[in-house]
PDB file of C-alpha atoms in Angstrom:
ATOM      1  CA  PHE A   1     -13.879  -2.591  11.012  1.00 90.00           C
ATOM      2  CA  CYS A   2     -12.735   1.049  10.887  1.00 92.00           C
ATOM      3  CA  THR A   3     -13.405   1.045   7.047  1.00 92.00           C
ATOM      4  CA  TYR A   4     -17.184  -0.390   7.994  1.00 92.00           C
ATOM      5  CA  GLU A   5     -17.354   2.141  10.760  1.00 93.00           C
ATOM      6  CA  LYS A   6     -16.496   5.300   8.585  1.00 95.00           C
ATOM      7  CA  LEU A   7     -18.159   3.948   5.201  1.00 94.00           C
ATOM      8  CA  ASP A   8     -20.328   7.093   5.009  1.00 94.00           C
ATOM      9  CA  ILE A   9     -17.436   9.439   5.226  1.00 95.00           C
ATOM     10  CA  LEU A  10     -15.156   7.543   3.104  1.00 95.00           C
ATOM     11  CA  LYS A  11     -17.595   7.699   0.407  1.00 94.00           C
ATOM     12  CA  GLN A  12     -17.502  11.439   0.542  1.00 93.00           C
ATOM     13  CA  ARG A  13     -13.766  11.474   0.641  1.00 93.00           C
ATOM     14  CA  ILE A  14     -11.976   8.696  -1.321  1.00 94.00           C
ATOM     15  CA  TRP A  15     -12.077   7.197  -4.895  1.00 93.00           C
ATOM     16  CA  SER A  16     -13.374   3.684  -4.009  1.00 95.00           C
ATOM     17  CA  PRO A  17     -14.403   2.325  -0.600  1.00 95.00           C
ATOM     18  CA  LEU A  18     -15.148  -1.053  -2.398  1.00 95.00           C
ATOM     19  CA  LEU A  19     -11.336  -1.208  -3.537  1.00 95.00           C
ATOM     20  CA  LEU A  20     -10.339  -0.349   0.046  1.00 96.00           C
ATOM     21  CA  PHE A  21     -12.058  -3.320   1.465  1.00 95.00           C
ATOM     22  CA  THR A  22     -10.757  -5.885  -1.517  1.00 96.00           C
ATOM     23  CA  SER A  23      -7.276  -4.426  -0.779  1.00 96.00           C
ATOM     24  CA  SER A  24      -7.811  -5.286   2.812  1.00 93.00           C
ATOM     25  CA  ILE A  25      -8.955  -8.889   1.758  1.00 94.00           C
ATOM     26  CA  PHE A  26      -5.812  -9.031  -0.440  1.00 95.00           C
ATOM     27  CA  LEU A  27      -3.436  -8.323   2.468  1.00 92.00           C
ATOM     28  CA  ILE A  28      -5.435 -10.687   4.975  1.00 91.00           C
ATOM     29  CA  ILE A  29      -4.974 -13.658   2.346  1.00 92.00           C
ATOM     30  CA  CYS A  30      -1.446 -13.028   1.430  1.00 88.00           C
ATOM     31  CA  PRO A  31       0.145 -13.987   4.822  1.00 84.00           C
ATOM     32  CA  GLY A  32      -1.540 -17.457   4.436  1.00 84.00           C
ATOM     33  CA  PHE A  33       0.545 -17.880   1.274  1.00 86.00           C
ATOM     34  CA  GLU A  34       3.735 -16.604   2.837  1.00 79.00           C
ATOM     35  CA  ILE A  35       3.556 -19.552   5.571  1.00 76.00           C
ATOM     36  CA  GLY A  36       2.912 -22.070   2.909  1.00 74.00           C
ATOM     37  CA  ASP A  37       6.186 -20.629   1.145  1.00 71.00           C
ATOM     38  CA  HIS A  38       8.037 -21.282   4.098  1.00 67.00           C
ATOM     39  CA  TYR A  39       6.498 -24.961   4.531  1.00 64.00           C
ATOM     40  CA  PHE A  40       7.033 -25.906   0.831  1.00 57.00           C
ATOM     41  CA  THR A  41      10.955 -24.803   0.661  1.00 57.00           C
ATOM     42  CA  GLU A  42      13.789 -27.470  -0.176  1.00 58.00           C
ATOM     43  CA  PRO A  43      16.232 -28.519   0.894  1.00 54.00           C
ATOM     44  CA  LEU A  44      16.237 -26.149   3.814  1.00 56.00           C
ATOM     45  CA  PRO A  45      12.636 -26.431   5.551  1.00 54.00           C
ATOM     46  CA  TRP A  46      11.238 -22.789   6.457  1.00 57.00           C
ATOM     47  CA  GLU A  47      14.433 -20.961   4.837  1.00 60.00           C
ATOM     48  CA  LEU A  48      13.529 -18.420   1.904  1.00 60.00           C
ATOM     49  CA  LYS A  49      17.161 -17.429   1.423  1.00 60.00           C
ATOM     50  CA  GLU A  50      17.540 -19.613  -1.814  1.00 62.00           C
ATOM     51  CA  ALA A  51      13.667 -20.226  -2.192  1.00 64.00           C
ATOM     52  CA  PRO A  52      12.580 -21.026  -5.892  1.00 70.00           C
ATOM     53  CA  SER A  53       9.923 -19.306  -7.985  1.00 82.00           C
ATOM     54  CA  ASN A  54       6.504 -21.448  -7.278  1.00 84.00           C
ATOM     55  CA  LEU A  55       2.939 -21.239  -7.306  1.00 88.00           C
ATOM     56  CA  ILE A  56       2.793 -20.885  -3.574  1.00 85.00           C
ATOM     57  CA  ASN A  57       5.279 -17.889  -3.333  1.00 85.00           C
ATOM     58  CA  GLY A  58       3.558 -16.339  -6.680  1.00 91.00           C
ATOM     59  CA  SER A  59       0.377 -16.470  -5.142  1.00 92.00           C
ATOM     60  CA  PHE A  60       1.839 -14.649  -2.062  1.00 89.00           C
ATOM     61  CA  ALA A  61       3.479 -11.946  -4.232  1.00 91.00           C
ATOM     62  CA  PHE A  62      -0.124 -11.549  -6.011  1.00 94.00           C
ATOM     63  CA  PHE A  63      -2.090 -10.990  -3.257  1.00 95.00           C
ATOM     64  CA  ASN A  64       0.786  -8.867  -1.711  1.00 92.00           C
ATOM     65  CA  VAL A  65       1.688  -6.491  -4.319  1.00 94.00           C
ATOM     66  CA  GLY A  66      -1.886  -6.291  -5.696  1.00 95.00           C
ATOM     67  CA  GLY A  67      -3.329  -5.267  -2.239  1.00 95.00           C
ATOM     68  CA  ILE A  68      -0.779  -2.383  -1.870  1.00 95.00           C
ATOM     69  CA  CYS A  69      -1.424  -1.210  -5.347  1.00 96.00           C
ATOM     70  CA  LEU A  70      -5.280  -1.344  -5.030  1.00 97.00           C
ATOM     71  CA  MET A  71      -4.990   0.393  -1.564  1.00 96.00           C
ATOM     72  CA  THR A  72      -3.187   3.180  -3.104  1.00 96.00           C
ATOM     73  CA  LEU A  73      -5.921   3.395  -5.713  1.00 96.00           C
ATOM     74  CA  ALA A  74      -8.540   3.102  -3.187  1.00 96.00           C
ATOM     75  CA  ILE A  75      -7.751   6.114  -1.033  1.00 96.00           C
ATOM     76  CA  ARG A  76      -7.166   8.554  -4.100  1.00 95.00           C
ATOM     77  CA  LYS A  77      -9.189  11.949  -3.536  1.00 92.00           C
ATOM     78  CA  ILE A  78     -12.664  11.447  -4.857  1.00 91.00           C
ATOM     79  CA  GLY A  79     -12.933  13.283  -7.882  1.00 87.00           C
ATOM     80  CA  VAL A  80      -9.670  13.628  -9.191  1.00 89.00           C
ATOM     81  CA  PRO A  81      -9.508  12.334 -12.970  1.00 89.00           C
ATOM     82  CA  PHE A  82      -7.292   9.362 -13.171  1.00 89.00           C
ATOM     83  CA  PHE A  83      -6.139  10.749 -16.579  1.00 90.00           C
ATOM     84  CA  ARG A  84      -5.516  14.531 -16.291  1.00 88.00           C
ATOM     85  CA  VAL A  85      -3.041  17.255 -17.209  1.00 86.00           C
ATOM     86  CA  PRO A  86      -1.208  17.947 -14.094  1.00 84.00           C
ATOM     87  CA  SER A  87      -1.639  21.442 -12.581  1.00 78.00           C
ATOM     88  CA  PHE A  88       1.067  23.723 -12.100  1.00 83.00           C
ATOM     89  CA  SER A  89      -1.459  26.796 -10.827  1.00 80.00           C
ATOM     90  CA  ASN A  90      -0.120  26.312  -7.260  1.00 79.00           C
ATOM     91  CA  GLY A  91       3.579  26.098  -8.264  1.00 84.00           C
ATOM     92  CA  VAL A  92       6.003  23.832 -10.106  1.00 88.00           C
ATOM     93  CA  LEU A  93       6.847  21.478  -6.850  1.00 86.00           C
ATOM     94  CA  ALA A  94       2.880  21.071  -6.368  1.00 84.00           C
ATOM     95  CA  GLY A  95       2.591  20.273 -10.405  1.00 87.00           C
ATOM     96  CA  LEU A  96       5.272  17.717 -10.318  1.00 90.00           C
ATOM     97  CA  LEU A  97       3.892  16.197  -7.222  1.00 88.00           C
ATOM     98  CA  ASP A  98       0.817  15.856  -9.053  1.00 89.00           C
ATOM     99  CA  LEU A  99       2.246  14.236 -12.022  1.00 91.00           C
ATOM    100  CA  VAL A 100       4.309  11.856  -9.989  1.00 91.00           C
ATOM    101  CA  ALA A 101       0.895  10.780  -8.109  1.00 92.00           C
ATOM    102  CA  MET A 102      -0.895  10.475 -11.596  1.00 93.00           C
ATOM    103  CA  LEU A 103       1.899   8.240 -12.788  1.00 94.00           C
ATOM    104  CA  GLY A 104       2.159   6.233  -9.796  1.00 94.00           C
ATOM    105  CA  ASP A 105      -1.621   5.425 -10.203  1.00 95.00           C
ATOM    106  CA  ILE A 106      -1.135   4.400 -13.576  1.00 95.00           C
ATOM    107  CA  ALA A 107       1.673   2.276 -12.533  1.00 95.00           C
ATOM    108  CA  CYS A 108      -0.474   0.566  -9.497  1.00 96.00           C
ATOM    109  CA  ALA A 109      -3.188  -0.132 -12.065  1.00 96.00           C
ATOM    110  CA  VAL A 110      -0.799  -1.672 -14.393  1.00 96.00           C
ATOM    111  CA  LEU A 111       0.652  -3.702 -11.888  1.00 96.00           C
ATOM    112  CA  VAL A 112      -2.102  -5.358 -10.258  1.00 95.00           C
ATOM    113  CA  VAL A 113      -2.656  -6.954 -13.884  1.00 95.00           C
ATOM    114  CA  ALA A 114       0.999  -7.531 -15.120  1.00 95.00           C
ATOM    115  CA  GLN A 115       2.191  -8.829 -11.808  1.00 94.00           C
ATOM    116  CA  PRO A 116       1.381 -12.535 -12.386  1.00 94.00           C
ATOM    117  CA  PHE A 117       2.933 -12.349 -15.717  1.00 95.00           C
ATOM    118  CA  LEU A 118       6.124 -10.796 -14.625  1.00 94.00           C
ATOM    119  CA  TYR A 119       6.508 -13.435 -11.860  1.00 93.00           C
ATOM    120  CA  ALA A 120       5.535 -16.201 -14.462  1.00 93.00           C
ATOM    121  CA  SER A 121       8.209 -14.977 -16.915  1.00 94.00           C
ATOM    122  CA  LEU A 122      10.936 -13.494 -14.946  1.00 92.00           C
ATOM    123  CA  GLY A 123      10.809 -15.617 -11.786  1.00 88.00           C
ATOM    124  CA  ARG A 124      10.840 -14.335  -7.994  1.00 84.00           C
ATOM    125  CA  LEU A 125      13.637 -12.220  -7.655  1.00 82.00           C
ATOM    126  CA  ARG A 126      13.816 -10.588 -11.210  1.00 88.00           C
ATOM    127  CA  ALA A 127      10.109  -9.538 -10.751  1.00 91.00           C
ATOM    128  CA  GLN A 128      10.901  -7.868  -7.680  1.00 86.00           C
ATOM    129  CA  GLY A 129      12.978  -5.514  -9.486  1.00 87.00           C
ATOM    130  CA  PHE A 130       9.814  -4.048 -11.124  1.00 90.00           C
ATOM    131  CA  THR A 131       7.182  -4.339  -8.202  1.00 91.00           C
ATOM    132  CA  THR A 132       9.525  -2.837  -5.565  1.00 88.00           C
ATOM    133  CA  PRO A 133      10.104   0.486  -6.580  1.00 89.00           C
ATOM    134  CA  ILE A 134       6.408   1.003  -7.411  1.00 91.00           C
ATOM    135  CA  ASN A 135       5.511  -0.369  -4.000  1.00 90.00           C
ATOM    136  CA  THR A 136       7.657   2.079  -2.449  1.00 89.00           C
ATOM    137  CA  VAL A 137       6.148   4.964  -4.449  1.00 91.00           C
ATOM    138  CA  SER A 138       2.936   3.568  -3.279  1.00 93.00           C
ATOM    139  CA  GLY A 139       3.815   3.610   0.191  1.00 92.00           C
ATOM    140  CA  ILE A 140       4.509   7.397   0.159  1.00 93.00           C
ATOM    141  CA  LEU A 141       1.459   8.160  -1.653  1.00 94.00           C
ATOM    142  CA  ILE A 142      -0.468   6.169   0.942  1.00 95.00           C
ATOM    143  CA  LEU A 143       1.384   8.335   3.654  1.00 94.00           C
ATOM    144  CA  PHE A 144      -0.033  11.727   2.074  1.00 93.00           C
ATOM    145  CA  ARG A 145      -3.337  10.288   1.064  1.00 94.00           C
ATOM    146  CA  LEU A 146      -4.338   8.889   4.691  1.00 95.00           C
ATOM    147  CA  TRP A 147      -3.051  12.298   5.874  1.00 93.00           C
ATOM    148  CA  LYS A 148      -4.579  14.666   3.479  1.00 91.00           C
ATOM    149  CA  ASN A 149      -7.632  13.063   1.887  1.00 93.00           C
ATOM    150  CA  LEU A 150      -8.985  11.574   5.076  1.00 93.00           C
ATOM    151  CA  GLY A 151      -8.667  14.717   7.115  1.00 82.00           C
ATOM    152  CA  PRO A 152      -6.232  16.359   7.313  1.00 89.00           C
ATOM    153  CA  ASN A 153      -5.863  16.220  11.199  1.00 93.00           C
ATOM    154  CA  LYS A 154      -3.217  14.985  13.729  1.00 94.00           C
ATOM    155  CA  TYR A 155      -4.413  11.242  13.912  1.00 96.00           C
ATOM    156  CA  THR A 156      -4.541  10.835   9.854  1.00 95.00           C
ATOM    157  CA  ALA A 157      -0.939  12.261  10.044  1.00 95.00           C
ATOM    158  CA  ILE A 158       0.148   9.984  12.675  1.00 96.00           C
ATOM    159  CA  GLY A 159      -1.538   6.868  10.819  1.00 96.00           C
ATOM    160  CA  GLY A 160      -0.111   7.844   7.791  1.00 95.00           C
ATOM    161  CA  ILE A 161       3.582   8.221   8.679  1.00 96.00           C
ATOM    162  CA  GLY A 162       3.340   5.336  11.091  1.00 95.00           C
ATOM    163  CA  TYR A 163       2.016   3.276   8.252  1.00 95.00           C
ATOM    164  CA  LEU A 164       5.147   4.209   6.363  1.00 94.00           C
ATOM    165  CA  VAL A 165       7.607   3.940   9.007  1.00 95.00           C
ATOM    166  CA  ALA A 166       6.513   0.286  10.193  1.00 93.00           C
ATOM    167  CA  THR A 167       6.355  -0.798   6.663  1.00 91.00           C
ATOM    168  CA  LEU A 168       9.823   0.432   5.720  1.00 90.00           C
ATOM    169  CA  SER A 169      11.121  -1.182   9.044  1.00 90.00           C
ATOM    170  CA  GLY A 170       9.723  -4.309   8.132  1.00 83.00           C
ATOM    171  CA  VAL A 171      11.532  -4.483   4.527  1.00 82.00           C
ATOM    172  CA  PHE A 172      14.544  -3.075   6.108  1.00 82.00           C
ATOM    173  CA  ILE A 173      14.867  -5.941   8.938  1.00 79.00           C
ATOM    174  CA  LEU A 174      14.019  -8.375   5.814  1.00 74.00           C
ATOM    175  CA  LYS A 175      16.782  -6.952   3.442  1.00 69.00           C
ATOM    176  CA  PHE A 176      19.524  -6.502   5.883  1.00 71.00           C
ATOM    177  CA  GLY A 177      18.347  -8.852   8.848  1.00 68.00           C
ATOM    178  CA  TYR A 178      16.710 -11.910   7.618  1.00 67.00           C
ATOM    179  CA  GLU A 179      18.186 -12.137   4.168  1.00 64.00           C
ATOM    180  CA  GLU A 180      21.655 -11.582   5.951  1.00 67.00           C
ATOM    181  CA  LYS A 181      21.249 -14.106   8.572  1.00 66.00           C
ATOM    182  CA  CYS A 182      18.494 -16.095   7.588  1.00 67.00           C
ATOM    183  CA  VAL A 183      17.328 -16.747  11.143  1.00 69.00           C
ATOM    184  CA  GLU A 184      13.751 -17.309  11.276  1.00 68.00           C
ATOM    185  CA  PHE A 185      13.092 -15.707  14.374  1.00 70.00           C
ATOM    186  CA  ILE A 186      13.687 -12.633  12.749  1.00 76.00           C
ATOM    187  CA  HIS A 187      10.440 -13.144  10.864  1.00 73.00           C
ATOM    188  CA  PHE A 188       8.623 -12.204  14.268  1.00 76.00           C
ATOM    189  CA  PHE A 189       9.817  -8.600  13.603  1.00 82.00           C
ATOM    190  CA  ILE A 190       9.143  -8.482  10.014  1.00 80.00           C
ATOM    191  CA  GLY A 191       5.685  -9.724  10.414  1.00 80.00           C
ATOM    192  CA  GLY A 192       5.294  -7.731  13.424  1.00 85.00           C
ATOM    193  CA  SER A 193       6.362  -4.538  11.564  1.00 88.00           C
ATOM    194  CA  PHE A 194       3.596  -5.122   8.714  1.00 87.00           C
ATOM    195  CA  SER A 195       0.848  -5.986  11.516  1.00 88.00           C
ATOM    196  CA  LEU A 196       1.960  -2.560  13.066  1.00 93.00           C
ATOM    197  CA  SER A 197       1.615  -0.726   9.792  1.00 93.00           C
ATOM    198  CA  SER A 198      -2.072  -2.064   9.417  1.00 92.00           C
ATOM    199  CA  ILE A 199      -2.672  -0.458  12.976  1.00 94.00           C
ATOM    200  CA  PHE A 200      -1.482   2.874  11.902  1.00 96.00           C
ATOM    201  CA  PHE A 201      -3.506   2.638   8.902  1.00 96.00           C
ATOM    202  CA  SER A 202      -6.564   1.852  10.852  1.00 95.00           C
ATOM    203  CA  ILE A 203      -5.834   4.962  13.143  1.00 96.00           C
ATOM    204  CA  ALA A 204      -6.010   6.890  10.065  1.00 96.00           C
ATOM    205  CA  VAL A 205      -9.226   5.507   8.746  1.00 96.00           C
ATOM    206  CA  TYR A 206     -11.023   5.559  11.819  1.00 96.00           C
ATOM    207  CA  ASN A 207     -10.284   9.383  12.530  1.00 96.00           C
ATOM    208  CA  ALA A 208     -11.278  10.397   8.851  1.00 95.00           C
ATOM    209  CA  VAL A 209     -13.544  13.253   8.995  1.00 93.00           C
ATOM    210  CA  ALA A 210     -16.377  14.294   6.630  1.00 91.00           C
ATOM    211  CA  PRO A 211     -15.538  17.560   4.490  1.00 86.00           C
ATOM    212  CA  PRO A 212     -17.428  20.580   4.802  1.00 76.00           C
ATOM    213  CA  ASP A 213     -20.376  21.551   2.415  1.00 68.00           C
ATOM    214  CA  ASP A 214     -18.649  24.129   0.688  1.00 56.00           C
ATOM    215  CA  ASN A 215     -16.029  21.815  -1.145  1.00 54.00           C
ATOM    216  CA  GLU A 216     -13.797  23.716  -3.497  1.00 48.00           C
ATOM    217  CA  GLU A 217     -13.734  22.130  -7.232  1.00 51.00           C
ATOM    218  CA  ILE A 218     -11.503  19.195  -7.369  1.00 56.00           C
ATOM    219  CA  THR A 219      -9.093  19.002 -10.312  1.00 52.00           C
ATOM    220  CA  ASN A 220      -5.869  17.395  -8.851  1.00 61.00           C
ATOM    221  CA  GLU A 221      -4.565  15.779  -5.844  1.00 65.00           C
ATOM    222  CA  ASN A 222      -3.212  19.305  -4.743  1.00 60.00           C
ATOM    223  CA  THR A 223      -6.695  20.553  -4.654  1.00 57.00           C
ATOM    224  CA  PRO A 224      -7.864  20.242  -0.798  1.00 48.00           C
ATOM    225  CA  LEU A 225     -11.464  19.127   0.286  1.00 51.00           C
ATOM    226  CA  ASN A 226     -11.475  21.584   3.270  1.00 43.00           C
ATOM    227  CA  ARG A 227     -11.408  25.204   2.554  1.00 36.00           C
ATOM    228  CA  VAL A 228      -8.723  26.742   4.830  1.00 31.00           C
TER     229      VAL A 228
END
């Protein structure tokens, strides 16, 4: 709804509103496979601590990892070349951040295609060794892109920061709560954290503002759409 309401503004702000819609669909589909993954585990019904690699879990991983990567790419700043020479004109730190953003985008694009093959060849747990670091970088990129690329204003900042905090909370509860205790009720808090992250994401999108007419030339992630 928020993407639809702000579609005209998003077309002026981000790389691909279509990819943003697509990533939303991916992340809507993946919980269904997650539920199915619990149902089909053996010999302990509903418990995923020792869950095998299978098509159900692989499908969940594909839509989850793919959705996050596509979302990261979708909200790239419009007009920024995908492949570029990082600019250090605003300082070393700004140039390094632009380099990290470019490499992160390339990793996300590759991972969308490679993730099913990684899962099939390495299995559930070993594949996570590749996908988790990239998803972590994606979360940080999403924070700053929601904040800066859609505004910047206090609501896009709240949305971006809230998105990352809620997402990391879900991961923390999963790793240090569920996987240690394996009490299924903990999934209430895991799912709640990820649902909360989508609310914060929506807050940022709904408060996106149109850029002024006197845009600066856009060459990298650090070039603002707004003249300040």
